[in-house]
Amino acid sequence: MEFSVKSGNPEKQRSACIVVGVFEPRRLSGVAEQLDKVSDGYLSNLLRRGDLEGKSGQVLLLHHVPNILAERVLLVGCGKERELDERQYRQIIARTINTLNETGSMEAVCFLSELHVKGRDTYWKVRQAVEAARAALYNFNELKSKKEEPRRPLRKLIFNVPSRKELTLGEQAVQHGLAVSAGMDVCRNVANMPPNICTPRYLAEQAEKMAEGYDNLSVTTVEEAEMEKLGMNAYLAVGRGSEHESVLTLMHYKGAPDDQAPIVLVGKGLTFDSGGISIKPSANMDEMKYDMGGAAGVLGAMQALAELQLPVNVIGAVAGCENMPDGKAYRPGDILTTMSGQTVEVLNTDAEGRLVLCDTLTYVERFEPDSVIDLATLTGACVIALGSHASAVLSQHNPLAHEVLNAAQQSGDKAWRMPLWDEYQSMLDSPFADMANIGGREAGTITAACFLSRFTKKYNWAHMDIAGTAWQGGKEKGSTGRPVPLLTQFLINRCSSEATE
Ligand code: BES
Ligand code: MN
Ligand code: ZN
């Protein structure tokens, strides 16, 4: 689908449809009022007769409105004007897209981007509208034998901005929104793919496929044989019980001179987490196909980055692995020597993510990173603490933590900081090894991050636990595409702050 911006009068749009807002109770938005005037009160008459209250999500499609060049006018309820917030704005856009898609308009000019959303400018409103629209249009039907497509799908959507001055900003917003959306689609597609297809090798292949499209993106892999040589025994241990070989995929994006230290994004890529010998209960175990949500997030962020061709160096590390129980599987009681030399007593084979990540975090030291951010569906405790709305951010480096939190705030991809104080470290004490791989019942998200912190001493590091945000259950089950918006924003910010320095 195509997106663009323009600045014009609503009554003069020769389009299949124009989209304007109506507030509750029965109040026309500024643009709707303009249409009302030229149509001799056509809209206000309808409202007076009670055809539309203006409640958020209500829609009314009109044909042949007098003196208006567009074939149709779609009135969209926006709720009470003062209460229009970011979340509602996105919902209204999604509702609009679904309505347009089902009602035969193949193109439309949308004036909802002119609504007032507290604290947000035109750039934000256009970008969020593009992202919300693309998210609404997403579906995963690759594995259905019969695909359902709308008969006359929406093909072209134009967002109107209040003045010509804002066109350039609007165009940039469309560009950014499209890149984020492309990244989210990649993330969602790979995360939704079932674990019999989406294996560690599949993750590597997806990265390679992406790299074919960009000259400055290349891919290498670390195979099990090399992991043996490097002493990545924690990573290897997790994959032992699986028929699928572990693969660490490295995506190298070069957007700046070689002497610029890279940002490294590390993603937990458990293509299935059965728990291993400490096997999980069977209810909803299928959801553990999403345990590669961090890896999917890295793939998505790399896609957005390559699309935008940002002037930074970034390395994506996709830590592919499968955690299964069999005769070769690692067991509780095993003591593993990690690549860093530190030893770990395994007390629970279901705390596998940190074992895969710890060796990957040691491996990426060789890139002498400016900063490292890891993304992982790491703990059930995170879902208990924050639910599905915010990802957890844990870091001992305040400036990096704030950069991540700012990116979350700007992109609408929410994140919340949790403490990573030294007081928690002793929960990982083991009588036999340097540390245990679990810290007990309390503060599970924090002790998991404490574990990782012991492998990240050589660079600035932040950890994101995305267990609650990477996918949703229930009726609309599936990957959410998060934290691609946050990561993309983080990278955009890195580039603009460097340009102004
Ligand atoms: N992948 C899971 C975490 C998870 C659980 C994410 C539920 C989303 C929903 C992780 O590998 C895991 O099993 N963690 C254990 C750690 C425990 C054994 C210390 C957990 O959270 O129960
Ligand atoms: Mn697990
Ligand atoms: Zn896991």
XYZ file of C-alpha atoms and ligand atoms in Angstrom:
525
model
C 0.000 0.000 0.000
C 1.074 3.531 -0.789
C 1.191 6.431 1.664
C 1.796 10.115 1.070
C 1.091 13.554 2.501
C -0.483 16.666 1.063
C -1.942 19.915 2.210
C -5.270 20.944 0.727
C -8.927 21.803 1.238
C -11.238 18.931 2.085
C -14.015 19.967 -0.306
C -11.608 20.116 -3.247
C -10.241 16.572 -2.962
C -11.065 14.467 -6.017
C -10.811 11.192 -4.220
C -12.802 8.013 -3.650
C -13.164 9.027 -0.024
C -12.214 11.722 2.444
C -11.981 10.903 6.124
C -12.877 13.453 8.798
C -13.472 13.337 12.547
C -16.567 13.926 14.655
C -16.311 14.418 18.399
C -18.693 13.357 21.101
C -21.398 14.607 21.588
C -22.234 15.258 17.904
C -19.566 17.918 17.395
C -17.853 18.441 14.071
C -14.067 18.694 13.947
C -12.605 21.781 12.231
C -12.273 20.036 8.889
C -15.762 18.514 9.138
C -17.139 21.965 9.828
C -15.530 23.215 6.630
C -17.319 20.450 4.702
C -20.533 21.272 6.506
C -20.383 24.884 5.324
C -19.864 24.098 1.652
C -22.553 21.405 1.766
C -25.135 23.763 3.305
C -25.253 22.019 6.651
C -25.470 18.466 5.314
C -23.294 16.996 8.054
C -24.727 18.954 10.967
C -28.210 17.895 9.846
C -27.219 14.250 10.028
C -25.780 14.686 13.477
C -28.858 16.499 14.680
C -30.986 13.577 13.507
C -28.796 11.294 15.610
C -27.013 9.320 12.881
C -23.669 9.622 14.653
C -22.912 10.382 18.267
C -19.139 10.738 17.776
C -18.161 7.985 20.177
C -14.682 6.681 19.570
C -14.706 3.996 16.902
C -18.132 4.839 15.427
C -18.130 5.294 11.662
C -20.610 6.606 9.117
C -19.991 6.391 5.391
C -21.753 9.011 3.230
C -22.127 9.151 -0.546
C -22.648 12.199 -2.777
C -22.358 14.898 -0.147
C -23.455 18.143 -1.906
C -20.733 20.426 -3.339
C -17.957 18.042 -2.395
C -15.727 16.580 -5.078
C -14.894 13.327 -3.290
C -17.168 10.356 -3.999
C -17.544 9.512 -0.342
C -17.104 11.088 3.070
C -16.236 8.828 5.978
C -17.130 10.332 9.328
C -15.156 8.779 12.160
C -16.116 9.129 15.805
C -13.180 10.385 17.873
C -14.698 10.466 21.360
C -14.532 13.562 23.549
C -12.157 16.110 22.036
C -10.288 16.746 25.285
C -9.783 13.034 25.886
C -8.164 12.228 22.549
C -4.908 10.577 23.570
C -2.218 8.621 21.772
C -3.832 5.264 22.244
C -7.206 6.473 21.047
C -5.641 8.184 18.061
C -4.070 4.908 16.953
C -7.324 3.028 17.489
C -9.249 5.564 15.418
C -6.775 5.206 12.554
C -6.977 1.405 12.716
C -10.779 1.571 12.661
C -10.626 3.900 9.657
C -8.343 1.558 7.731
C -10.526 -1.460 8.392
C -13.632 0.432 7.312
C -12.035 1.728 4.116
C -10.731 -1.722 3.308
C -14.197 -3.228 3.602
C -16.210 -0.568 1.842
C -14.756 -0.281 -1.624
C -12.682 2.906 -1.489
C -9.334 2.033 -2.999
C -7.818 5.379 -2.145
C -8.615 8.047 0.434
C -7.501 11.389 1.816
C -7.412 11.279 5.585
C -7.780 14.458 7.646
C -7.519 12.713 11.022
C -3.816 13.573 11.044
C -4.903 17.137 11.787
C -6.642 16.222 15.051
C -5.084 17.579 18.210
C -3.241 14.924 20.219
C -1.761 16.347 23.394
C 1.994 16.951 23.228
C 2.398 15.436 19.756
C 3.262 17.197 16.495
C 2.453 16.548 12.853
C 5.511 14.334 12.424
C 4.341 12.067 15.219
C 0.733 11.966 14.078
C 1.597 11.080 10.483
C 4.179 8.493 11.467
C 1.868 6.845 13.998
C -0.945 6.879 11.461
C 1.234 5.055 8.921
C 2.318 2.534 11.540
C -1.220 2.000 12.853
C -2.538 1.598 9.317
C 0.096 -0.940 8.345
C -0.400 -2.835 11.595
C -4.149 -2.991 10.947
C -3.546 -4.400 7.469
C -1.131 -7.068 8.662
C -2.160 -10.680 8.522
C -0.270 -13.927 8.587
C -1.900 -16.249 6.098
C 1.140 -17.816 4.500
C 0.232 -21.189 5.955
C -3.477 -21.133 5.150
C -4.473 -23.129 2.095
C -7.192 -20.583 1.213
C -6.317 -16.945 1.549
C -9.026 -14.374 2.214
C -8.401 -11.036 0.514
C -10.792 -8.048 0.498
C -12.437 -7.545 -2.890
C -11.467 -3.895 -3.257
C -8.588 -3.317 -0.857
C -7.345 0.122 0.073
C -4.339 0.907 -2.126
C -3.448 4.511 -1.453
C -3.819 6.664 1.626
C -2.963 10.347 1.747
C -2.636 12.136 5.063
C -3.420 15.802 5.050
C -1.261 18.220 7.026
C -2.473 21.675 8.098
C 0.036 23.742 6.100
C 2.424 23.406 3.161
C 5.248 24.258 5.574
C 4.748 20.886 7.226
C 4.940 18.803 4.061
C 8.651 17.999 4.396
C 8.205 16.889 7.986
C 5.185 14.850 6.944
C 7.157 13.146 4.194
C 9.869 12.204 6.643
C 7.226 10.853 8.977
C 5.850 8.650 6.178
C 9.335 7.405 5.373
C 10.093 6.574 9.009
C 6.673 5.039 9.553
C 7.094 2.808 6.515
C 10.537 1.651 7.618
C 9.276 0.827 11.104
C 6.313 -1.008 9.589
C 8.519 -2.999 7.225
C 10.638 -3.970 10.221
C 7.591 -4.935 12.243
C 6.293 -7.083 9.386
C 9.616 -8.934 9.235
C 9.537 -9.384 13.005
C 5.947 -10.616 13.035
C 6.350 -12.963 10.079
C 9.358 -14.725 11.495
C 7.947 -14.848 15.038
C 4.577 -16.210 13.903
C 6.240 -18.942 11.868
C 5.808 -22.301 13.664
C 8.767 -24.005 15.322
C 8.850 -26.935 12.892
C 9.653 -24.404 10.151
C 11.287 -21.595 12.101
C 14.453 -23.293 13.360
C 17.806 -21.676 14.234
C 18.845 -22.305 10.613
C 15.689 -20.611 9.355
C 16.597 -17.493 11.348
C 19.994 -17.449 9.637
C 18.353 -17.864 6.242
C 15.980 -14.977 6.873
C 18.952 -12.771 7.711
C 20.749 -13.879 4.552
C 17.688 -13.197 2.454
C 17.467 -9.692 3.887
C 21.158 -9.027 3.202
C 20.682 -9.832 -0.497
C 18.656 -6.652 -0.777
C 21.267 -4.238 0.627
C 24.895 -3.656 -0.364
C 25.901 -2.550 3.107
C 24.315 -5.452 4.976
C 26.123 -8.764 5.229
C 25.649 -11.932 7.225
C 27.978 -14.462 8.824
C 27.132 -17.388 11.062
C 28.818 -19.097 13.973
C 28.117 -22.826 13.726
C 28.323 -25.404 16.527
C 31.838 -26.500 15.522
C 33.116 -22.962 15.958
C 31.214 -22.550 19.212
C 33.062 -25.638 20.505
C 36.386 -24.045 19.595
C 35.444 -20.792 21.268
C 34.247 -22.509 24.432
C 30.635 -21.339 24.139
C 29.587 -24.247 26.327
C 26.557 -22.624 27.926
C 25.033 -21.836 24.518
C 25.878 -25.326 23.243
C 24.446 -27.027 26.343
C 21.003 -25.552 25.749
C 20.871 -26.837 22.184
C 22.149 -30.335 22.984
C 18.733 -31.912 23.430
C 17.480 -30.653 20.070
C 17.718 -32.225 16.632
C 18.244 -28.739 15.238
C 21.737 -27.320 15.399
C 22.284 -24.046 17.209
C 23.275 -21.137 14.965
C 24.458 -17.694 15.996
C 23.758 -15.336 13.099
C 25.599 -12.025 12.817
C 24.216 -9.246 10.667
C 26.699 -6.506 9.852
C 25.250 -3.189 8.771
C 27.764 -0.581 7.699
C 26.386 2.940 7.580
C 29.405 4.859 8.919
C 33.218 4.763 8.627
C 34.928 1.653 10.000
C 36.441 3.537 12.931
C 33.009 4.246 14.363
C 32.299 1.698 17.113
C 29.141 -0.291 16.370
C 25.915 -0.610 18.292
C 25.249 -4.286 18.878
C 21.726 -5.677 19.169
C 21.527 -9.177 20.630
C 18.322 -11.202 20.351
C 17.336 -14.338 22.248
C 16.343 -16.776 19.527
C 14.851 -19.840 21.212
C 12.806 -21.148 18.299
C 11.083 -23.381 20.819
C 11.474 -23.526 24.586
C 10.005 -26.718 25.998
C 11.852 -26.067 29.246
C 14.150 -29.010 28.537
C 14.460 -31.613 31.320
C 12.823 -29.069 33.676
C 9.922 -29.369 31.272
C 7.148 -26.785 31.156
C 3.485 -27.608 31.845
C 1.691 -28.524 28.611
C -1.004 -25.805 28.725
C -0.170 -23.091 26.163
C 3.231 -24.598 25.509
C 2.728 -23.746 21.824
C 3.338 -20.109 22.781
C 6.971 -20.946 23.427
C 7.494 -20.725 19.677
C 7.621 -16.984 20.390
C 10.675 -17.439 22.566
C 12.647 -16.134 19.612
C 10.896 -12.761 19.898
C 14.181 -11.017 20.723
C 15.797 -12.456 17.607
C 12.752 -11.457 15.551
C 13.073 -7.949 16.995
C 16.700 -7.778 15.890
C 15.780 -8.939 12.368
C 13.025 -6.338 12.247
C 15.233 -3.521 13.494
C 17.909 -4.427 10.928
C 15.277 -4.294 8.189
C 14.104 -0.834 9.289
C 17.698 0.356 9.607
C 18.682 -0.883 6.155
C 15.539 0.630 4.685
C 16.409 4.028 6.201
C 20.126 3.658 5.406
C 21.001 5.390 8.665
C 24.599 6.577 9.102
C 25.595 4.224 11.935
C 27.340 0.897 12.245
C 25.119 -1.773 13.743
C 25.627 -5.465 14.336
C 22.628 -7.693 14.909
C 23.328 -10.948 16.745
C 20.575 -13.512 16.398
C 21.141 -16.266 18.960
C 19.251 -19.212 17.460
C 18.751 -22.341 19.555
C 16.092 -24.872 20.571
C 15.559 -26.143 24.120
C 14.341 -29.765 24.103
C 14.555 -32.759 26.443
C 16.231 -35.911 25.227
C 19.091 -38.248 26.140
C 21.684 -35.704 25.143
C 19.949 -32.791 26.834
C 21.696 -30.833 29.566
C 20.343 -31.429 33.040
C 19.834 -29.794 36.394
C 23.059 -30.225 38.332
C 25.334 -29.807 35.306
C 28.105 -27.258 35.700
C 29.009 -25.385 32.520
C 32.132 -23.391 31.740
C 31.035 -20.339 29.750
C 33.082 -18.645 27.039
C 34.049 -16.003 29.603
C 35.602 -18.685 31.822
C 33.011 -18.213 34.543
C 31.246 -21.397 35.621
C 27.484 -21.874 36.002
C 25.577 -24.482 37.949
C 22.356 -25.382 36.131
C 19.535 -25.594 38.616
C 16.743 -25.336 36.077
C 17.078 -26.107 32.362
C 14.147 -23.778 31.710
C 16.338 -20.795 32.593
C 18.011 -21.336 29.220
C 17.784 -17.895 27.650
C 20.448 -16.426 29.886
C 22.784 -19.328 29.035
C 22.476 -18.720 25.313
C 22.784 -14.981 25.830
C 25.770 -15.027 28.186
C 28.046 -16.631 25.601
C 26.683 -14.408 22.864
C 27.360 -11.342 25.023
C 30.940 -12.545 25.491
C 31.261 -13.272 21.786
C 30.302 -9.720 20.765
C 33.156 -8.226 22.824
C 35.294 -8.701 19.704
C 33.382 -5.907 17.937
C 34.462 -3.391 20.594
C 30.931 -2.046 20.716
C 29.887 1.467 21.592
C 26.857 -0.089 23.304
C 25.069 -3.412 23.439
C 21.341 -3.892 23.886
C 19.921 -7.356 24.300
C 16.283 -8.230 23.706
C 14.873 -11.344 25.266
C 11.612 -13.022 26.191
C 13.539 -13.895 29.296
C 11.247 -14.282 32.293
C 7.657 -15.088 33.141
C 8.226 -12.820 36.136
C 8.369 -9.845 33.765
C 4.858 -10.620 32.543
C 3.695 -10.721 36.160
C 5.417 -7.430 36.985
C 4.551 -5.310 33.938
C 1.883 -7.211 32.025
C 1.753 -6.781 28.285
C 2.038 -3.012 27.969
C 5.639 -2.232 28.865
C 8.933 -3.965 28.196
C 11.374 -3.985 31.107
C 14.663 -2.107 30.802
C 17.556 -2.978 33.111
C 20.947 -1.335 32.901
C 23.802 -0.196 35.069
C 24.611 2.538 32.570
C 22.240 5.439 33.170
C 22.816 7.345 29.918
C 22.081 4.227 27.846
C 19.026 3.373 29.954
C 17.699 6.888 29.383
C 18.307 6.663 25.658
C 16.264 3.473 25.552
C 13.489 4.960 27.681
C 13.381 8.094 25.512
C 13.099 5.998 22.380
C 10.230 4.125 24.028
C 8.450 7.347 24.898
C 8.885 8.808 21.413
C 7.881 5.707 19.505
C 4.939 4.768 21.717
C 6.553 1.341 22.197
C 6.449 1.514 25.977
C 9.255 0.498 28.324
C 9.763 0.781 32.080
C 12.966 0.620 34.050
C 13.578 -1.934 36.768
C 16.518 -1.809 39.199
C 19.718 -3.731 38.662
C 21.330 -3.112 42.034
C 24.230 -5.132 43.396
C 22.082 -6.188 46.355
C 20.352 -8.713 44.127
C 23.539 -10.351 42.832
C 24.018 -12.699 45.790
C 20.738 -14.445 44.947
C 22.743 -16.225 42.232
C 25.304 -17.713 44.648
C 26.104 -21.396 44.121
C 28.054 -23.678 46.456
C 29.729 -25.446 43.529
C 30.189 -22.957 40.710
C 30.741 -19.216 40.215
C 26.990 -18.775 39.990
C 23.703 -20.621 39.613
C 21.499 -20.070 36.574
C 18.471 -19.123 38.684
C 17.996 -16.806 41.632
C 14.949 -18.180 43.394
C 11.308 -17.171 43.405
C 11.672 -13.454 44.109
C 12.623 -10.721 41.634
C 12.998 -13.139 38.732
C 13.396 -10.456 36.061
C 16.087 -8.709 38.056
C 18.106 -11.814 38.915
C 18.015 -12.869 35.249
C 19.464 -9.463 34.334
C 22.008 -9.789 37.174
C 23.147 -13.034 35.591
C 23.655 -11.335 32.210
C 25.396 -8.346 33.794
C 28.292 -10.608 34.747
C 29.085 -11.092 31.060
C 28.869 -7.457 29.945
C 31.667 -5.748 31.860
C 33.575 -4.699 28.761
C 31.011 -2.324 27.263
C 27.912 -0.202 27.943
C 24.960 -2.508 28.105
C 21.203 -2.482 28.526
C 18.879 -5.449 28.762
C 15.252 -5.503 27.674
C 12.899 -8.205 28.883
C 10.156 -8.396 26.259
C 8.379 -11.496 27.589
C 5.124 -9.568 28.036
C 5.251 -7.373 24.951
C 6.593 -9.467 22.064
C 3.409 -11.407 21.475
C -0.200 -11.502 22.567
C -2.424 -14.437 23.330
C -6.188 -14.776 22.999
C -8.302 -14.027 19.958
C -5.700 -11.924 18.203
C -2.909 -14.280 19.052
C 0.408 -13.520 17.462
C 3.575 -11.500 17.387
C 3.160 -7.778 18.063
C 6.218 -6.601 16.151
C 7.635 -5.055 19.312
C 10.240 -3.815 20.179
C 10.996 -2.840 16.562
C 9.524 0.693 16.899
C 11.605 1.349 20.014
C 14.845 0.025 18.505
C 14.363 1.904 15.253
C 13.730 5.109 17.186
C 16.845 4.478 19.243
C 18.910 4.217 16.057
C 17.266 7.277 14.464
C 18.086 9.269 17.605
C 21.681 8.080 17.559
C 22.051 9.506 14.080
C 20.385 12.842 14.703
C 22.269 13.521 17.949
C 25.558 12.786 16.229
C 24.697 15.154 13.389
C 24.067 18.030 15.776
C 27.142 17.428 17.916
N 11.037 -18.187 27.777
C 10.812 -18.292 29.164
C 10.211 -17.024 29.758
C 8.757 -16.787 29.458
C 7.782 -17.445 30.150
C 8.389 -15.848 28.532
C 6.455 -17.194 29.898
C 7.059 -15.583 28.284
C 6.093 -16.260 28.970
C 12.139 -18.544 29.883
O 13.044 -19.299 29.196
C 11.808 -19.266 31.134
O 11.340 -20.359 31.051
N 12.055 -18.616 32.263
C 11.758 -19.193 33.525
C 12.929 -18.896 34.445
C 12.851 -19.630 35.760
C 13.078 -21.101 35.537
C 13.898 -19.051 36.673
C 10.484 -18.557 34.045
O 10.296 -17.354 33.863
O 9.666 -19.277 34.602
Mn 12.752 -21.369 29.510
Zn 12.964 -19.283 27.167
